[in-house]
Tab-separated table of C-alpha atoms and ligand atoms in Angstrom:
chain	number	residue	atom	x	y	z
A	270	MET	CA	-0.006	0.007	0.011
A	271	LEU	CA	1.385	3.387	-1.009
A	272	ASN	CA	-0.666	6.555	-0.758
A	273	VAL	CA	0.166	10.001	-2.125
A	274	ALA	CA	-1.429	12.929	-0.339
A	275	LYS	CA	-1.887	16.503	-1.577
A	276	PHE	CA	-2.550	19.409	0.732
A	277	GLY	CA	-3.947	22.593	-0.809
A	278	GLY	CA	-3.293	26.237	0.100
A	279	THR	CA	-5.704	26.513	3.022
A	280	SER	CA	-4.383	23.237	4.469
A	281	VAL	CA	-0.899	24.766	4.728
A	282	ALA	CA	-2.044	28.299	5.362
A	283	ASP	CA	-0.801	28.585	8.939
A	284	TYR	CA	0.877	26.627	11.685
A	285	ASP	CA	-2.305	25.065	13.142
A	286	ALA	CA	-3.437	23.973	9.691
A	287	MET	CA	-0.038	22.409	9.004
A	288	VAL	CA	-0.103	20.519	12.311
A	289	ARG	CA	-3.570	19.129	11.480
A	290	CYS	CA	-2.211	17.875	8.159
A	291	ALA	CA	0.892	16.427	9.861
A	292	ASN	CA	-1.409	14.410	12.158
A	293	ILE	CA	-3.379	13.109	9.207
A	294	ILE	CA	-0.157	11.853	7.610
A	295	LYS	CA	0.988	10.366	10.897
A	296	SER	CA	-2.288	8.462	11.245
A	297	GLN	CA	-1.848	6.924	7.778
A	298	PRO	CA	1.469	5.021	7.620
A	299	GLU	CA	0.826	4.201	3.955
A	300	THR	CA	1.096	7.904	3.060
A	301	LYS	CA	4.718	8.249	2.015
A	302	LEU	CA	4.686	11.008	-0.510
A	303	VAL	CA	3.120	14.429	0.053
A	304	ALA	CA	2.728	17.265	-2.430
A	305	VAL	CA	1.872	20.716	-1.125
A	306	SER	CA	0.562	23.976	-2.561
A	307	ALA	CA	1.791	27.376	-1.567
A	308	SER	CA	0.371	28.719	1.677
A	309	SER	CA	-3.026	30.298	1.047
A	310	GLY	CA	-2.768	33.741	-0.560
A	311	VAL	CA	0.881	33.440	-1.567
A	312	THR	CA	0.338	32.413	-5.211
A	313	ASN	CA	-2.141	35.250	-5.693
A	314	HIS	CA	0.489	37.673	-4.376
A	315	LEU	CA	3.043	36.134	-6.748
A	316	VAL	CA	0.676	36.483	-9.702
A	317	THR	CA	0.314	40.204	-8.928
A	318	LEU	CA	4.115	40.521	-8.777
A	319	SER	CA	4.492	38.771	-12.086
A	320	GLN	CA	2.114	41.083	-13.886
A	321	GLN	CA	4.580	43.980	-13.978
A	322	ILE	CA	2.004	46.509	-12.918
A	323	LEU	CA	3.457	47.570	-9.589
A	324	SER	CA	5.812	50.288	-8.423
A	325	VAL	CA	8.952	49.136	-6.600
A	326	GLU	CA	7.324	50.232	-3.349
A	327	GLU	CA	4.204	48.140	-4.020
A	328	GLN	CA	6.392	45.166	-4.934
A	329	THR	CA	8.264	45.480	-1.665
A	330	GLN	CA	4.981	45.619	0.285
A	331	ILE	CA	3.748	42.440	-1.343
A	332	ILE	CA	7.033	40.603	-0.769
A	333	GLU	CA	6.866	41.620	2.915
A	334	GLN	CA	3.321	40.255	3.146
A	335	ILE	CA	4.511	36.952	1.772
A	336	ARG	CA	7.418	36.897	4.247
A	337	LYS	CA	4.919	37.543	7.075
A	338	ILE	CA	2.682	34.633	6.030
A	339	GLN	CA	5.660	32.271	6.169
A	340	TYR	CA	7.358	33.742	9.281
A	341	ASN	CA	4.017	33.419	11.132
A	342	ILE	CA	4.389	29.674	10.661
A	343	THR	CA	8.140	29.340	11.279
A	344	GLN	CA	7.950	31.216	14.605
A	345	HIS	CA	6.341	28.131	16.124
A	346	LEU	CA	9.253	25.866	15.167
A	347	THR	CA	12.597	25.299	16.859
A	348	VAL	CA	14.315	25.461	13.484
A	349	GLU	CA	12.872	28.978	12.940
A	350	THR	CA	16.205	30.585	12.149
A	351	GLU	CA	17.274	27.996	9.584
A	352	LEU	CA	13.848	28.068	7.894
A	353	ASN	CA	13.767	31.842	7.821
A	354	LEU	CA	17.134	31.768	6.021
A	355	ILE	CA	15.619	29.458	3.379
A	356	ILE	CA	12.601	31.756	3.051
A	357	ASP	CA	14.853	34.783	2.758
A	358	GLN	CA	16.836	33.081	0.003
A	359	VAL	CA	13.699	32.362	-1.970
A	360	LEU	CA	12.486	35.929	-1.451
A	361	THR	CA	15.843	37.393	-2.483
A	362	SER	CA	15.600	35.451	-5.744
A	363	LEU	CA	12.027	36.709	-6.032
A	364	ILE	CA	13.188	40.341	-5.687
A	365	GLU	CA	15.767	39.724	-8.427
A	366	LEU	CA	13.127	38.193	-10.681
A	367	THR	CA	10.633	41.018	-10.193
A	368	THR	CA	13.237	43.665	-10.948
A	369	GLN	CA	14.796	41.915	-13.953
A	370	GLN	CA	11.485	41.390	-15.788
A	371	ASN	CA	11.439	42.425	-19.403
A	372	THR	CA	8.860	41.793	-22.087
A	373	LEU	CA	10.867	39.077	-23.835
A	374	GLN	CA	11.087	37.006	-20.724
A	375	THR	CA	7.687	37.587	-19.214
A	376	ALA	CA	6.190	34.140	-19.370
A	377	LYS	CA	9.394	32.402	-18.265
A	378	THR	CA	10.033	34.855	-15.477
A	379	ALA	CA	6.401	34.690	-14.393
A	380	ASP	CA	6.765	30.933	-13.858
A	381	ALA	CA	9.963	31.378	-11.857
A	382	ILE	CA	8.080	33.919	-9.685
A	383	LEU	CA	4.974	31.742	-9.253
A	384	ALA	CA	7.087	28.769	-8.239
A	385	CYS	CA	8.414	30.519	-5.121
A	386	GLY	CA	5.325	29.756	-3.029
A	387	GLU	CA	5.586	25.972	-3.176
A	388	GLN	CA	9.343	26.136	-2.587
A	389	MET	CA	8.744	27.820	0.751
A	390	SER	CA	5.665	25.917	1.941
A	391	SER	CA	7.244	22.515	1.232
A	392	GLN	CA	10.352	23.318	3.262
A	393	ILE	CA	8.275	24.549	6.188
A	394	PHE	CA	5.862	21.612	6.043
A	395	ALA	CA	8.678	19.086	6.073
A	396	GLN	CA	9.846	20.573	9.363
A	397	VAL	CA	6.316	20.459	10.800
A	398	LEU	CA	6.165	16.761	9.920
A	399	LYS	CA	9.372	16.226	11.900
A	400	THR	CA	7.767	17.839	14.991
A	401	VAL	CA	5.109	15.072	15.032
A	402	GLY	CA	7.871	12.450	14.920
A	403	LEU	CA	7.959	11.570	11.237
A	404	ASN	CA	11.194	10.783	9.466
A	405	CYS	CA	10.771	13.298	6.722
A	406	LEU	CA	12.690	15.050	3.970
A	407	CYS	CA	11.926	17.697	1.388
A	408	PHE	CA	12.500	16.772	-2.262
A	409	ASP	CA	12.714	19.266	-5.159
A	410	VAL	CA	10.078	17.975	-7.552
A	411	ARG	CA	11.773	19.802	-10.450
A	412	ASN	CA	14.395	17.016	-10.464
A	413	VAL	CA	11.723	14.588	-11.685
A	414	MET	CA	8.805	16.691	-13.084
A	415	LYS	CA	10.294	17.473	-16.498
A	416	THR	CA	8.097	19.558	-18.771
A	417	ASN	CA	8.100	21.337	-22.064
A	418	SER	CA	8.591	25.102	-22.165
A	419	LEU	CA	4.953	26.143	-22.419
A	420	TYR	CA	5.298	28.523	-19.462
A	421	GLY	CA	2.151	28.908	-17.432
A	422	LYS	CA	0.681	25.638	-18.665
A	423	ALA	CA	3.666	23.322	-19.099
A	424	VAL	CA	3.114	19.809	-20.315
A	425	VAL	CA	4.762	17.042	-18.268
A	426	ASP	CA	6.844	14.277	-19.870
A	427	ILE	CA	5.100	11.296	-18.274
A	428	GLU	CA	7.714	8.703	-19.278
A	429	GLN	CA	10.576	10.748	-17.990
A	430	LEU	CA	8.662	11.387	-14.772
A	431	ALA	CA	8.165	7.648	-14.291
A	432	SER	CA	11.843	6.806	-14.870
A	433	ASN	CA	13.029	9.774	-12.775
A	434	CYS	CA	10.772	8.747	-9.937
A	435	ALA	CA	11.936	5.121	-10.124
A	436	SER	CA	15.588	6.138	-9.806
A	437	GLN	CA	15.381	9.246	-7.568
A	438	LEU	CA	12.177	9.339	-5.592
A	439	SER	CA	10.824	5.857	-4.931
A	440	PRO	CA	13.983	4.684	-3.109
A	441	LEU	CA	13.526	7.553	-0.631
A	442	LEU	CA	9.999	6.412	0.187
A	443	GLN	CA	11.293	3.210	1.796
A	444	GLU	CA	12.544	5.102	4.838
A	445	HIS	CA	11.034	8.537	4.687
A	446	VAL	CA	7.888	10.531	4.279
A	447	VAL	CA	8.842	12.747	1.347
A	448	VAL	CA	7.389	16.263	1.017
A	449	THR	CA	7.528	17.853	-2.378
A	450	GLN	CA	6.063	20.755	-4.343
A	451	GLY	CA	2.891	20.653	-6.359
A	452	PHE	CA	2.344	22.947	-9.352
A	453	ILE	CA	5.970	23.292	-10.539
A	454	GLY	CA	8.362	21.522	-12.913
A	455	ARG	CA	11.471	22.193	-14.976
A	456	ASP	CA	11.962	22.307	-18.724
A	457	GLY	CA	14.826	21.073	-20.878
A	458	LEU	CA	16.508	24.481	-20.692
A	459	ASP	CA	16.668	24.160	-16.889
A	460	ASN	CA	14.028	26.828	-16.367
A	461	THR	CA	11.281	26.457	-13.791
A	462	THR	CA	7.785	25.930	-15.218
A	463	THR	CA	4.270	25.765	-13.772
A	464	LEU	CA	1.355	23.498	-14.658
A	465	GLY	CA	-1.436	26.103	-14.456
A	466	ARG	CA	-3.367	27.552	-11.541
A	467	GLY	CA	-4.566	24.915	-9.102
A	468	GLY	CA	-1.985	22.563	-10.626
A	469	SER	CA	-0.896	20.863	-7.399
A	470	ASP	CA	-3.786	18.414	-7.656
A	471	TYR	CA	-2.501	17.393	-11.045
A	472	SER	CA	1.112	17.146	-9.801
A	473	ALA	CA	0.001	14.841	-7.018
A	474	ALA	CA	-1.928	12.606	-9.440
A	475	LEU	CA	1.043	12.416	-11.796
A	476	LEU	CA	3.345	11.543	-8.903
A	477	ALA	CA	0.904	8.922	-7.649
A	478	GLU	CA	0.994	7.316	-11.071
A	479	ALA	CA	4.772	7.573	-11.343
A	480	VAL	CA	5.457	5.904	-7.994
A	481	ASN	CA	2.770	3.216	-8.580
A	482	ALA	CA	0.656	4.422	-5.664
A	483	THR	CA	-2.465	2.526	-4.656
A	484	GLY	CA	-4.283	5.666	-3.637
A	485	LEU	CA	-4.314	9.440	-3.881
A	486	SER	CA	-5.795	11.721	-1.211
A	487	ILE	CA	-6.593	15.352	-1.994
A	488	TRP	CA	-6.964	17.244	1.273
A	489	THR	CA	-8.670	20.594	0.955
A	490	ASP	CA	-11.067	22.897	2.836
A	491	VAL	CA	-14.356	21.064	2.125
A	492	VAL	CA	-15.480	17.580	3.162
A	493	GLY	CA	-15.439	16.189	-0.368
A	494	ILE	CA	-16.903	16.985	-3.748
A	495	PHE	CA	-20.305	18.616	-3.379
A	496	THR	CA	-23.393	18.662	-5.531
A	497	THR	CA	-22.274	22.198	-6.393
A	498	ASP	CA	-19.833	24.745	-5.057
A	499	PRO	CA	-21.001	25.196	-1.434
A	500	ARG	CA	-19.978	28.841	-1.649
A	501	ILE	CA	-22.695	29.362	-4.285
A	502	ALA	CA	-25.554	27.146	-2.986
A	503	SER	CA	-25.718	26.636	0.769
A	504	SER	CA	-27.921	23.567	0.228
A	505	ALA	CA	-25.029	21.780	-1.556
A	506	ARG	CA	-24.081	18.477	0.025
A	507	ALA	CA	-21.094	16.160	-0.143
A	508	ILE	CA	-21.194	13.274	-2.629
A	509	PRO	CA	-19.904	10.072	-0.927
A	510	GLU	CA	-18.946	8.297	-4.135
A	511	ILE	CA	-18.511	9.455	-7.758
A	512	SER	CA	-17.137	7.880	-10.922
A	513	PHE	CA	-13.948	9.047	-12.600
A	514	GLY	CA	-15.923	10.161	-15.635
A	515	GLU	CA	-18.335	12.336	-13.668
A	516	ALA	CA	-15.657	13.875	-11.445
A	517	ALA	CA	-13.504	14.595	-14.499
A	518	GLU	CA	-16.385	16.486	-16.099
A	519	MET	CA	-16.873	18.477	-12.931
A	520	ALA	CA	-13.215	19.378	-12.723
A	521	THR	CA	-13.084	20.320	-16.398
A	522	PHE	CA	-16.121	22.529	-16.129
A	523	GLY	CA	-14.960	24.599	-13.265
A	524	ALA	CA	-15.613	22.835	-10.011
A	525	LYS	CA	-12.497	24.419	-8.541
A	526	ILE	CA	-12.221	21.557	-6.086
A	527	LEU	CA	-9.973	19.673	-8.570
A	528	HIS	CA	-7.588	20.889	-11.269
A	529	PRO	CA	-9.116	19.831	-14.635
A	530	ALA	CA	-6.379	17.344	-15.468
A	531	THR	CA	-6.182	15.667	-12.050
A	532	LEU	CA	-8.161	12.631	-12.961
A	533	ILE	CA	-6.373	11.830	-16.198
A	534	PRO	CA	-3.465	9.940	-14.517
A	535	ALA	CA	-5.801	8.457	-11.937
A	536	MET	CA	-8.118	7.085	-14.616
A	537	ARG	CA	-5.259	5.912	-16.788
A	538	SER	CA	-3.654	3.958	-13.972
A	539	ASP	CA	-6.872	3.171	-12.048
A	540	ILE	CA	-5.820	4.890	-8.809
A	541	PRO	CA	-8.775	5.637	-6.535
A	542	VAL	CA	-8.900	9.234	-5.353
A	543	PHE	CA	-10.212	10.471	-2.014
A	544	VAL	CA	-11.197	14.126	-1.470
A	545	GLY	CA	-11.633	15.346	2.110
A	546	SER	CA	-11.162	18.234	4.481
A	547	SER	CA	-7.870	18.510	6.400
A	548	ARG	CA	-9.809	20.561	8.958
A	549	GLU	CA	-12.264	17.702	9.586
A	550	PRO	CA	-10.592	14.448	8.511
A	551	GLU	CA	-13.071	12.462	10.631
A	552	ALA	CA	-15.998	13.845	8.548
A	553	GLY	CA	-15.191	11.480	5.669
A	554	GLY	CA	-15.166	12.668	2.076
A	555	THR	CA	-15.711	11.656	-1.508
A	556	GLN	CA	-14.327	8.491	-3.063
A	557	ILE	CA	-13.665	8.779	-6.815
A	558	ARG	CA	-13.265	5.477	-8.541
A	559	GLN	CA	-13.897	3.588	-11.777
A	560	GLU	CA	-17.053	1.779	-10.744
A	561	VAL	CA	-19.696	3.236	-8.458
A	562	ALA	CA	-22.906	1.757	-7.058
A	563	SER	CA	-25.304	4.561	-8.019
A	564	LYS	CA	-25.405	6.454	-11.300
A	565	PRO	CA	-27.991	9.216	-10.971
A	566	THR	CA	-28.996	11.231	-14.007
A	567	TYR	CA	-28.090	14.437	-12.176
A	568	ARG	CA	-25.003	14.358	-9.989
A	569	SER	CA	-23.820	17.937	-9.674
A	570	ILE	CA	-23.601	21.382	-11.229
A	571	ALA	CA	-20.364	23.183	-11.989
A	572	ILE	CA	-19.728	26.704	-13.099
A	573	ARG	CA	-16.753	28.261	-14.796
A	574	LYS	CA	-16.608	32.017	-14.959
A	575	GLU	CA	-14.679	34.365	-17.239
A	576	GLN	CA	-15.410	32.546	-20.440
A	577	THR	CA	-14.791	34.028	-23.876
A	578	LEU	CA	-16.987	33.130	-26.820
A	579	VAL	CA	-15.512	33.486	-30.293
A	580	THR	CA	-17.856	33.214	-33.256
A	581	VAL	CA	-16.370	32.784	-36.707
A	582	LYS	CA	-18.602	33.185	-39.691
A	583	SER	CA	-17.961	32.676	-43.367
A	584	PRO	CA	-20.349	32.266	-46.272
A	585	ALA	CA	-17.525	30.274	-47.903
A	586	MET	CA	-18.236	27.529	-45.409
A	587	LEU	CA	-21.525	26.693	-47.132
A	588	HIS	CA	-21.163	23.202	-48.557
A	589	ALA	CA	-17.365	23.635	-48.373
A	590	SER	CA	-14.823	21.387	-46.706
A	591	GLY	CA	-11.642	22.267	-44.881
A	592	PHE	CA	-12.778	25.478	-43.209
A	593	LEU	CA	-12.737	24.052	-39.697
A	594	VAL	CA	-9.289	22.654	-40.245
A	595	GLN	CA	-7.987	26.134	-41.037
A	596	VAL	CA	-9.653	27.670	-37.994
A	597	PHE	CA	-8.358	24.976	-35.707
A	598	SER	CA	-4.832	25.156	-37.091
A	599	ILE	CA	-4.694	28.877	-36.256
A	600	LEU	CA	-5.904	28.124	-32.731
A	601	ALA	CA	-3.394	25.284	-32.357
A	602	LYS	CA	-0.582	27.485	-33.573
A	603	HIS	CA	-1.403	29.913	-30.753
A	604	GLU	CA	-1.677	27.014	-28.285
A	605	LEU	CA	-5.283	27.858	-27.477
A	606	SER	CA	-7.433	25.135	-26.040
A	607	VAL	CA	-11.096	25.140	-27.147
A	608	ASP	CA	-13.727	23.954	-24.677
A	609	LEU	CA	-17.193	24.010	-26.223
A	610	ILE	CA	-18.128	24.128	-29.886
A	611	THR	CA	-21.380	24.595	-31.700
A	612	THR	CA	-21.679	24.901	-35.441
A	613	SER	CA	-24.212	25.976	-38.005
A	614	GLU	CA	-23.764	25.770	-41.753
A	615	ILE	CA	-21.750	28.952	-42.061
A	616	SER	CA	-20.593	29.758	-38.519
A	617	VAL	CA	-18.847	28.162	-35.628
A	618	ALA	CA	-18.983	29.286	-31.969
A	619	LEU	CA	-16.133	28.313	-29.685
A	620	THR	CA	-15.543	28.950	-26.004
A	621	PHE	CA	-12.221	29.584	-24.218
A	622	ASP	CA	-11.323	29.782	-20.606
A	623	ASN	CA	-9.827	33.175	-19.761
A	624	PRO	CA	-9.394	33.342	-16.031
A	625	THR	CA	-7.943	36.449	-14.362
A	626	GLY	CA	-4.549	35.784	-12.849
A	627	SER	CA	-3.794	33.050	-15.350
A	628	THR	CA	-0.513	33.243	-17.220
A	629	GLN	CA	-1.932	31.116	-20.005
A	630	ALA	CA	-2.470	32.204	-23.629
A	631	LEU	CA	-5.500	34.378	-24.256
A	632	ILE	CA	-7.394	35.360	-27.367
A	633	THR	CA	-5.018	38.063	-28.492
A	634	GLN	CA	-5.351	40.606	-31.256
A	635	ALA	CA	-2.898	38.486	-33.239
A	636	VAL	CA	-5.234	35.476	-33.103
A	637	VAL	CA	-8.229	37.585	-34.117
A	638	GLU	CA	-6.355	39.156	-37.013
A	639	GLU	CA	-5.251	35.749	-38.284
A	640	LEU	CA	-8.812	34.397	-38.079
A	641	GLU	CA	-10.044	37.468	-39.862
A	642	GLN	CA	-8.014	36.481	-42.896
A	643	LEU	CA	-10.488	33.588	-43.162
A	644	CYS	CA	-13.793	34.852	-41.859
A	645	GLU	CA	-15.752	37.343	-39.810
A	646	VAL	CA	-14.837	37.149	-36.144
A	647	THR	CA	-16.841	38.199	-33.058
A	648	VAL	CA	-15.431	38.005	-29.583
A	649	GLU	CA	-17.672	38.161	-26.498
A	650	HIS	CA	-16.506	38.273	-22.886
A	651	GLY	CA	-18.247	38.207	-19.512
A	652	LEU	CA	-19.858	34.789	-19.852
A	653	SER	CA	-20.154	31.820	-17.472
A	654	LEU	CA	-20.277	28.186	-18.459
A	655	VAL	CA	-22.734	26.139	-16.438
A	656	ALA	CA	-22.318	22.354	-16.599
A	657	VAL	CA	-24.960	19.905	-15.398
A	658	VAL	CA	-23.014	16.722	-14.704
A	659	GLY	CA	-24.536	13.269	-14.410
A	660	ASN	CA	-25.036	9.928	-16.136
A	661	ASN	CA	-26.526	8.954	-19.446
A	662	LEU	CA	-27.601	12.565	-20.033
A	663	HIS	CA	-27.352	12.204	-23.823
A	664	ALA	CA	-29.956	9.442	-23.704
A	665	SER	CA	-32.256	10.955	-21.075
A	666	ILE	CA	-35.595	12.569	-21.659
A	667	GLY	CA	-37.029	15.535	-19.783
A	668	LEU	CA	-33.843	17.611	-19.677
A	669	GLY	CA	-35.680	20.547	-21.190
A	670	SER	CA	-38.266	20.736	-18.407
A	671	ASP	CA	-35.824	19.732	-15.657
A	672	ILE	CA	-33.271	22.312	-16.629
A	673	PHE	CA	-34.388	25.023	-19.045
A	674	ASP	CA	-37.979	25.457	-17.832
A	675	ASN	CA	-36.586	26.408	-14.453
A	676	ILE	CA	-34.422	29.197	-15.816
A	677	SER	CA	-36.742	30.460	-18.525
A	678	ASP	CA	-36.064	34.066	-17.599
A	679	VAL	CA	-32.349	33.764	-18.266
A	680	HIS	CA	-30.609	34.536	-21.562
A	681	ILE	CA	-28.880	31.327	-22.708
A	682	ARG	CA	-26.120	32.245	-25.126
A	683	MET	CA	-25.099	28.722	-26.225
A	684	ILE	CA	-25.925	25.088	-25.447
A	685	CYS	CA	-23.757	21.990	-25.865
A	686	HIS	CA	-25.395	18.635	-25.473
A	687	GLY	CA	-25.043	15.179	-26.960
A	688	ALA	CA	-21.293	14.663	-27.220
A	689	SER	CA	-20.843	13.551	-23.646
A	690	ALA	CA	-22.971	11.137	-21.634
A	691	ASN	CA	-21.821	12.979	-18.512
A	692	ASN	CA	-22.638	16.623	-19.160
A	693	LEU	CA	-24.940	19.192	-20.607
A	694	CYS	CA	-23.338	22.655	-20.801
A	695	PHE	CA	-24.583	26.095	-21.529
A	696	LEU	CA	-23.347	29.691	-21.447
A	697	VAL	CA	-25.067	32.491	-19.582
A	698	ASN	CA	-24.142	36.074	-18.829
A	699	GLU	CA	-21.769	36.262	-15.920
A	700	LYS	CA	-24.274	38.273	-13.843
A	701	ASP	CA	-26.776	35.395	-14.058
A	702	GLY	CA	-24.336	32.553	-13.415
A	703	ASN	CA	-24.553	32.042	-9.645
A	704	LYS	CA	-28.333	32.496	-9.642
A	705	VAL	CA	-28.719	29.873	-12.377
A	706	VAL	CA	-26.621	27.405	-10.367
A	707	GLU	CA	-28.562	28.066	-7.167
A	708	THR	CA	-31.911	27.726	-8.883
A	709	LEU	CA	-31.032	24.570	-10.744
A	710	HIS	CA	-29.361	23.055	-7.723
A	711	ASP	CA	-32.491	23.575	-5.653
A	712	LYS	CA	-34.655	22.059	-8.395
A	713	LEU	CA	-32.462	19.058	-9.140
A	714	PHE	CA	-30.984	18.196	-5.763
A	715	VAL	CA	-33.044	19.484	-2.855
B	1081	ADP	P1	-7.159	23.889	-2.426
B	1081	ADP	O1	-6.407	25.132	-2.059
B	1081	ADP	O2	-7.210	22.880	-1.312
B	1081	ADP	O3	-6.675	23.273	-3.723
B	1081	ADP	P2	-9.404	25.073	-3.797
B	1081	ADP	O4	-9.786	26.415	-3.275
B	1081	ADP	O5	-8.599	25.001	-5.063
B	1081	ADP	O6	-8.663	24.312	-2.574
B	1081	ADP	O7	-10.669	24.137	-3.982
B	1081	ADP	C1	-11.602	24.000	-2.915
B	1081	ADP	C2	-12.783	24.889	-3.151
B	1081	ADP	O8	-13.454	24.458	-4.312
B	1081	ADP	C3	-13.883	24.828	-2.084
B	1081	ADP	O9	-13.603	25.673	-1.044
B	1081	ADP	C4	-15.139	25.219	-2.861
B	1081	ADP	O10	-15.474	26.556	-2.686
B	1081	ADP	C5	-14.736	25.025	-4.323
B	1081	ADP	N1	-15.665	24.166	-5.050
B	1081	ADP	C6	-16.156	24.407	-6.299
B	1081	ADP	N2	-17.001	23.480	-6.669
B	1081	ADP	C7	-17.023	22.545	-5.666
B	1081	ADP	C8	-17.728	21.338	-5.500
B	1081	ADP	N3	-18.534	20.824	-6.434
B	1081	ADP	N4	-17.550	20.656	-4.366
B	1081	ADP	C9	-16.716	21.116	-3.406
B	1081	ADP	N5	-16.069	22.286	-3.532
B	1081	ADP	C10	-16.209	22.993	-4.630
B	1082	LIG	N1	-0.357	27.391	-5.648
B	1082	LIG	C1	-0.916	27.151	-6.971
B	1082	LIG	C2	-2.150	27.974	-7.198
B	1082	LIG	O1	-2.590	28.656	-6.263
B	1082	LIG	C3	-1.173	25.698	-7.248
B	1082	LIG	C4	-2.177	25.050	-6.334
B	1082	LIG	O2	-2.474	25.577	-5.250
B	1082	LIG	O3	-2.705	23.995	-6.698
B	1082	LIG	O4	-2.671	27.998	-8.258
B	1083	MG	MG1	-7.056	23.795	-5.730
């Protein structure tokens, strides 16, 4: 039995939270590998620093706030002085990075900046594990997590990860609990990369696969995956058991609880995943696995905000072939990932995720201009994607009255249904998003 555990930002936010997590690990001897996020709030500060919008004074203020978050934890430890030296080293490199930024290096430098949070939290957490009596060491994940150079959304080399883990990481797990960083990797040029916001879940799943773990536990601030985001609908309740397919749809369509790619390695290698709260480990959580006992038509509702809808229209598309190939090759060239698509005879509507604070590629003027060589292009912002997740939805009847009749006063901008058995998605104006989720949740689940 070998379990990999991941602790998110709130779980390593302060000393008390870290001690709670340490006790969870201590109570589970099979948990040998632990991936951590940055302490809560740190990555958001780092994103602000990476955006090159601050005066030197503002930069200094933010760096001091980060130092305070970390020092507030280290002050409880006997190794405070040594840890503060490590934190100071990371922050000194951060100061250098924020002052050396130039436009050519932005994406690369942004990743080096964003990676500082996990470097600090992992070092501190390893020391907290020692205080509860665990034989623990901190391992730099960048030695094994090799990626390409797509800064902000780097792609991991899975085979290299497996062989690096076999030679460098797995032997350490025999004798130690190893703490490492989520979210970060290193490319072939020896530069630090990141896997996208919320990427620690994905790191942990990749590591679980690479060390042949028998389980993955994602410890966060809620007691499992809920029927919808509990911050949006207070009537949301935890789901005891959910299939990989359903949970993957939820993650993809914005249920922030899991990074969208988390379940890919878990499904590929059939590793059951547990999601629970590090604040209330005794409260149970959600088990995500291949086969589940119940398969309800409606399982949950997810929402993803800050969506962009691009509509391309060309009369030349009428009875023509090859138009879509041209559109998609432009998008691929700009490394843009399309989420939803609807088509009519002469137009295609495509949605893209454009979250604030992301360092990923956006629909730039260059993309629009290139598409305009082919067709008319309209870009709309301020939309939310609502996904109703469940089972056999493509073959179910009554979706119209169950879903759309209940939100008949809302402007629905686009609907995608039929491709997946596990979801029905639609776009609404951002101002209506939360209300739609609340209303539908109360109709479908309460
Ligand atoms: P972590 O820092 O541990 O990775 P996140 O903030 O990324 O935590 O994810 C946990 C949050 O996800 C919860 O606090 C909750 O608000 C949100 N969330 C969104 N959808 C769901 C859902 N369906 N079930 C549970 N939590 C959800
Ligand atoms: N610290 C990173 C973020 O906030 C990664 C993570 O927490 O999963 O996006
Ligand atoms: Mg998260």
